[in-house]
């Protein structure tokens, strides 16, 4: 959260891990929020674009769903005038024939990539890609629903060791061998590699927020989006 000029006077500060320096253009994509809806058969996308200049910039924001290097859903675009600072651009993509994500019979372990592009006068200024699964979960009466079917959880509780590590390959083997469809994640186990593996295997992940097993389904986001 510090610029180089602000950080240098902190002579006693030390880096505790690897650091990646990213050079961004102007304007550039700050964040992307993907909200799939199985019931509406659509994908809502919110793109935050930062304009660091003092002038309004006319750009085109595009979003498309890609699978195996091919377009899987119609491309949507919107032309906007970006005021100085951050602007949120909303797009709606019809789901078409996208395959629902999840373990059978709720879906398949299929992920898609959402590619967002910001262009100005046919020149690409910035581009970002994020993986996601086309799924939606919600509570209906006293049942947990996933993609229109009641989800009966066959779950494993996932706890880290004292160093915060999770045996991912053992978890992969257990999920495959025993046909698990969900992981009950301890509050301290929110790690990117765990959620990426869950998305790959089609696991429904829910947190033990108070270590008491409270089920808190997320109605519109994939595992990685719940993590972020």
CSV table of C-alpha atoms in Angstrom, one decimal:
chain,number,residue,atom,x,y,z
A,1,UNK,CA,0.0,0.0,0.0
A,2,UNK,CA,3.0,2.3,-0.2
A,3,UNK,CA,4.5,4.0,-3.2
A,4,UNK,CA,8.3,3.8,-3.6
A,5,UNK,CA,8.7,7.4,-2.3
A,6,UNK,CA,6.6,6.7,0.8
A,7,UNK,CA,8.3,3.4,1.6
A,8,UNK,CA,11.9,4.4,1.4
A,9,UNK,CA,11.9,6.4,4.7
A,10,UNK,CA,10.8,3.2,6.5
A,11,UNK,CA,14.3,2.0,7.0
A,12,UNK,CA,13.3,-0.6,9.6
A,13,UNK,CA,10.7,-2.2,7.3
A,14,UNK,CA,11.6,-5.5,5.7
A,15,UNK,CA,9.9,-7.7,3.0
A,16,UNK,CA,8.6,-10.9,4.4
A,17,UNK,CA,8.0,-12.7,1.1
A,18,UNK,CA,8.3,-12.4,-2.7
A,19,UNK,CA,7.2,-9.2,-4.4
A,20,UNK,CA,5.9,-8.8,-7.9
A,21,UNK,CA,6.1,-5.4,-9.6
A,22,UNK,CA,3.5,-4.8,-12.2
A,23,UNK,CA,3.6,-2.0,-14.7
A,24,UNK,CA,0.1,-0.9,-15.7
A,25,UNK,CA,-1.0,1.4,-18.4
A,26,UNK,CA,-3.5,4.2,-18.3
A,27,UNK,CA,-6.3,3.5,-18.2
A,28,UNK,CA,-6.1,0.0,-16.8
A,29,UNK,CA,-8.3,-2.8,-15.3
A,30,UNK,CA,-8.3,-2.7,-11.5
A,31,UNK,CA,-10.7,-5.6,-10.7
A,32,UNK,CA,-13.2,-7.9,-12.3
A,33,UNK,CA,-16.3,-9.4,-10.5
A,34,UNK,CA,-18.0,-12.4,-12.2
A,35,UNK,CA,-21.5,-13.3,-11.0
A,36,UNK,CA,-22.9,-16.3,-12.8
A,37,UNK,CA,-26.7,-17.1,-12.6
A,38,UNK,CA,-27.9,-20.5,-13.5
A,39,UNK,CA,-31.5,-19.5,-13.0
A,40,UNK,CA,-31.3,-16.4,-15.3
A,41,UNK,CA,-28.9,-18.2,-17.7
A,42,UNK,CA,-26.6,-15.2,-17.7
A,43,UNK,CA,-23.3,-13.9,-16.4
A,44,UNK,CA,-23.1,-10.5,-14.8
A,45,UNK,CA,-19.7,-8.8,-15.0
A,46,UNK,CA,-18.5,-5.7,-13.2
A,47,UNK,CA,-15.2,-4.2,-14.4
A,48,UNK,CA,-13.5,-1.5,-12.5
A,49,UNK,CA,-11.3,0.6,-14.8
A,50,UNK,CA,-8.8,3.2,-13.4
A,51,UNK,CA,-8.2,6.4,-15.3
A,52,UNK,CA,-5.1,8.1,-13.9
A,53,UNK,CA,-5.2,11.1,-16.2
A,54,UNK,CA,-7.0,14.3,-15.5
A,55,UNK,CA,-9.1,14.1,-18.6
A,56,UNK,CA,-12.1,11.9,-19.7
A,57,UNK,CA,-11.1,9.1,-21.9
A,58,UNK,CA,-13.4,7.4,-24.4
A,59,UNK,CA,-12.8,3.6,-24.4
A,60,UNK,CA,-14.5,0.3,-25.3
A,61,UNK,CA,-14.7,-2.4,-22.7
A,62,UNK,CA,-15.2,-5.9,-24.0
A,63,UNK,CA,-16.0,-9.2,-22.2
A,64,UNK,CA,-16.1,-12.7,-23.7
A,65,UNK,CA,-16.2,-16.3,-22.4
A,66,UNK,CA,-13.5,-18.6,-23.7
A,67,UNK,CA,-13.1,-22.4,-23.5
A,68,UNK,CA,-10.2,-24.2,-25.1
A,69,UNK,CA,-9.1,-21.1,-27.0
A,70,UNK,CA,-12.6,-20.8,-28.6
A,71,UNK,CA,-15.4,-18.3,-27.8
A,72,UNK,CA,-18.1,-20.1,-25.7
A,73,UNK,CA,-20.6,-17.3,-25.3
A,74,UNK,CA,-21.5,-14.1,-27.2
A,75,UNK,CA,-19.0,-11.2,-26.8
A,76,UNK,CA,-20.4,-8.1,-25.2
A,77,UNK,CA,-19.0,-4.7,-25.3
A,78,UNK,CA,-19.9,-1.2,-24.1
A,79,UNK,CA,-18.4,2.2,-25.1
A,80,UNK,CA,-17.9,4.5,-22.1
A,81,UNK,CA,-16.3,7.8,-21.2
A,82,UNK,CA,-14.0,7.2,-18.2
A,83,UNK,CA,-13.9,10.1,-15.8
A,84,UNK,CA,-10.6,10.6,-13.8
A,85,UNK,CA,-10.4,8.0,-11.1
A,86,UNK,CA,-12.2,4.6,-10.9
A,87,UNK,CA,-15.2,3.8,-13.0
A,88,UNK,CA,-17.4,0.6,-12.8
A,89,UNK,CA,-18.6,-0.8,-16.1
A,90,UNK,CA,-21.3,-3.5,-16.1
A,91,UNK,CA,-21.9,-6.1,-18.8
A,92,UNK,CA,-24.3,-8.9,-19.2
A,93,UNK,CA,-23.4,-12.1,-21.1
A,94,UNK,CA,-26.0,-14.6,-22.1
A,95,UNK,CA,-24.9,-18.1,-20.9
A,96,UNK,CA,-26.0,-19.9,-24.1
A,97,UNK,CA,-24.8,-23.5,-24.0
A,98,UNK,CA,-22.4,-23.1,-21.1
A,99,UNK,CA,-22.1,-26.3,-19.1
A,100,UNK,CA,-23.0,-26.0,-15.4
A,101,UNK,CA,-20.1,-26.4,-12.9
A,102,UNK,CA,-20.2,-29.1,-10.2
A,103,UNK,CA,-20.1,-32.8,-9.5
A,104,UNK,CA,-22.7,-35.0,-11.3
A,105,UNK,CA,-25.7,-34.7,-11.4
A,106,UNK,CA,-25.3,-31.0,-10.7
A,107,UNK,CA,-22.8,-30.4,-13.5
A,108,UNK,CA,-19.3,-31.1,-14.7
A,109,UNK,CA,-15.8,-30.0,-13.6
A,110,UNK,CA,-15.6,-27.5,-16.5
A,111,UNK,CA,-14.1,-24.1,-16.1
A,112,UNK,CA,-14.3,-21.2,-18.4
A,113,UNK,CA,-12.1,-18.1,-18.8
A,114,UNK,CA,-13.6,-14.6,-18.9
A,115,UNK,CA,-11.4,-12.3,-21.0
A,116,UNK,CA,-11.9,-8.6,-20.4
A,117,UNK,CA,-10.3,-6.0,-22.8
A,118,UNK,CA,-10.1,-2.3,-22.7
A,119,UNK,CA,-9.5,-0.6,-26.1
A,120,UNK,CA,-9.1,2.9,-27.3
A,121,UNK,CA,-9.3,3.6,-31.1
A,122,UNK,CA,-8.8,-0.1,-31.8
A,123,UNK,CA,-5.7,-0.3,-29.7
A,124,UNK,CA,-5.6,-2.7,-26.7
A,125,UNK,CA,-4.8,-0.7,-23.5
A,126,UNK,CA,-5.3,-3.6,-21.0
A,127,UNK,CA,-6.5,-7.1,-20.8
A,128,UNK,CA,-7.3,-9.5,-18.0
A,129,UNK,CA,-8.4,-13.2,-17.8
A,130,UNK,CA,-10.1,-14.9,-14.9
A,131,UNK,CA,-11.3,-18.5,-14.6
A,132,UNK,CA,-14.8,-19.3,-13.3
A,133,UNK,CA,-17.5,-22.0,-13.2
A,134,UNK,CA,-21.0,-21.5,-14.4
A,135,UNK,CA,-23.0,-22.3,-11.3
A,136,UNK,CA,-25.4,-20.8,-8.7
A,137,UNK,CA,-26.4,-22.0,-5.3
A,138,UNK,CA,-29.2,-20.9,-3.0
A,139,UNK,CA,-31.4,-21.9,-0.1
A,140,UNK,CA,-34.9,-23.1,-1.0
A,141,UNK,CA,-37.1,-23.8,2.1
A,142,UNK,CA,-34.6,-26.0,4.1
A,143,UNK,CA,-32.7,-27.3,1.1
A,144,UNK,CA,-29.4,-26.3,-0.3
A,145,UNK,CA,-29.8,-26.0,-4.1
A,146,UNK,CA,-27.0,-26.1,-6.7
A,147,UNK,CA,-27.9,-25.5,-10.3
A,148,UNK,CA,-31.6,-26.4,-9.8
A,149,UNK,CA,-31.0,-29.6,-7.9
A,150,UNK,CA,-30.9,-30.2,-4.1
A,151,UNK,CA,-27.3,-30.8,-3.0
A,152,UNK,CA,-26.8,-33.5,-0.5
A,153,UNK,CA,-23.3,-32.9,1.0
A,154,UNK,CA,-20.7,-35.6,1.2
A,155,UNK,CA,-18.0,-33.4,2.6
A,156,UNK,CA,-14.6,-33.6,4.2
A,157,UNK,CA,-13.5,-31.1,6.9
A,158,UNK,CA,-10.2,-29.4,5.8
A,159,UNK,CA,-7.9,-28.2,8.5
A,160,UNK,CA,-4.3,-26.8,8.0
A,161,UNK,CA,-1.4,-28.1,10.1
A,162,UNK,CA,0.5,-26.0,12.6
A,163,UNK,CA,2.3,-24.3,9.7
A,164,UNK,CA,-0.8,-23.5,7.8
A,165,UNK,CA,-0.2,-26.2,5.1
A,166,UNK,CA,-2.9,-28.3,3.5
A,167,UNK,CA,-2.0,-31.7,1.9
A,168,UNK,CA,-3.6,-30.9,-1.5
A,169,UNK,CA,-2.6,-34.1,-3.2
A,170,UNK,CA,-4.1,-36.2,-0.4
A,171,UNK,CA,-7.2,-34.1,-0.5
A,172,UNK,CA,-7.4,-34.6,-4.3
A,173,UNK,CA,-7.1,-38.4,-3.9
A,174,UNK,CA,-9.7,-38.6,-1.1
A,175,UNK,CA,-12.2,-36.5,-3.0
A,176,UNK,CA,-11.8,-38.7,-6.1
A,177,UNK,CA,-11.7,-42.1,-4.4
A,178,UNK,CA,-14.7,-41.4,-2.1
A,179,UNK,CA,-16.8,-39.3,-4.5
A,180,UNK,CA,-16.8,-36.1,-2.3
A,181,UNK,CA,-18.8,-33.2,-3.6
A,182,UNK,CA,-18.0,-30.6,-0.8
A,183,UNK,CA,-15.2,-29.4,1.5
A,184,UNK,CA,-15.9,-27.9,5.0
A,185,UNK,CA,-13.1,-25.4,5.3
A,186,UNK,CA,-11.7,-24.3,8.6
A,187,UNK,CA,-11.7,-20.5,9.0
A,188,UNK,CA,-7.8,-20.3,8.6
A,189,UNK,CA,-7.6,-22.3,5.4
A,190,UNK,CA,-8.5,-19.7,2.8
A,191,UNK,CA,-5.7,-20.3,0.4
A,192,UNK,CA,-5.7,-19.6,-3.4
A,193,UNK,CA,-4.3,-23.1,-4.3
A,194,UNK,CA,-7.0,-24.8,-2.2
A,195,UNK,CA,-9.8,-22.9,-3.9
A,196,UNK,CA,-8.2,-23.5,-7.3
A,197,UNK,CA,-8.1,-27.2,-6.7
A,198,UNK,CA,-11.7,-27.1,-5.5
A,199,UNK,CA,-12.8,-25.4,-8.7
A,200,UNK,CA,-10.9,-28.0,-10.7
A,201,UNK,CA,-12.5,-31.0,-8.9
A,202,UNK,CA,-16.0,-29.4,-8.8
A,203,UNK,CA,-16.1,-29.2,-5.0
A,204,UNK,CA,-18.6,-27.0,-3.2
A,205,UNK,CA,-16.7,-25.2,-0.5
A,206,UNK,CA,-18.3,-23.7,2.6
A,207,UNK,CA,-16.6,-22.1,5.6
A,208,UNK,CA,-16.8,-23.0,9.3
A,209,UNK,CA,-17.0,-19.3,10.2
A,210,UNK,CA,-17.3,-19.9,13.9
A,211,UNK,CA,-15.8,-23.4,14.0
A,212,UNK,CA,-19.3,-24.6,14.6
A,213,UNK,CA,-20.2,-25.9,11.2
A,214,UNK,CA,-22.5,-23.0,10.2
A,215,UNK,CA,-23.4,-23.5,6.5
A,216,UNK,CA,-23.2,-20.2,4.6
A,217,UNK,CA,-23.7,-20.8,0.9
A,218,UNK,CA,-22.8,-18.1,-1.6
A,219,UNK,CA,-25.5,-17.5,-4.1
A,220,UNK,CA,-23.6,-16.2,-7.1
A,221,UNK,CA,-19.8,-16.7,-6.8
A,222,UNK,CA,-17.4,-19.5,-7.5
A,223,UNK,CA,-15.0,-20.8,-4.9
A,224,UNK,CA,-12.2,-18.4,-5.9
A,225,UNK,CA,-14.5,-15.4,-5.9
A,226,UNK,CA,-15.8,-16.3,-2.4
A,227,UNK,CA,-12.1,-16.5,-1.4
A,228,UNK,CA,-11.4,-13.0,-2.8
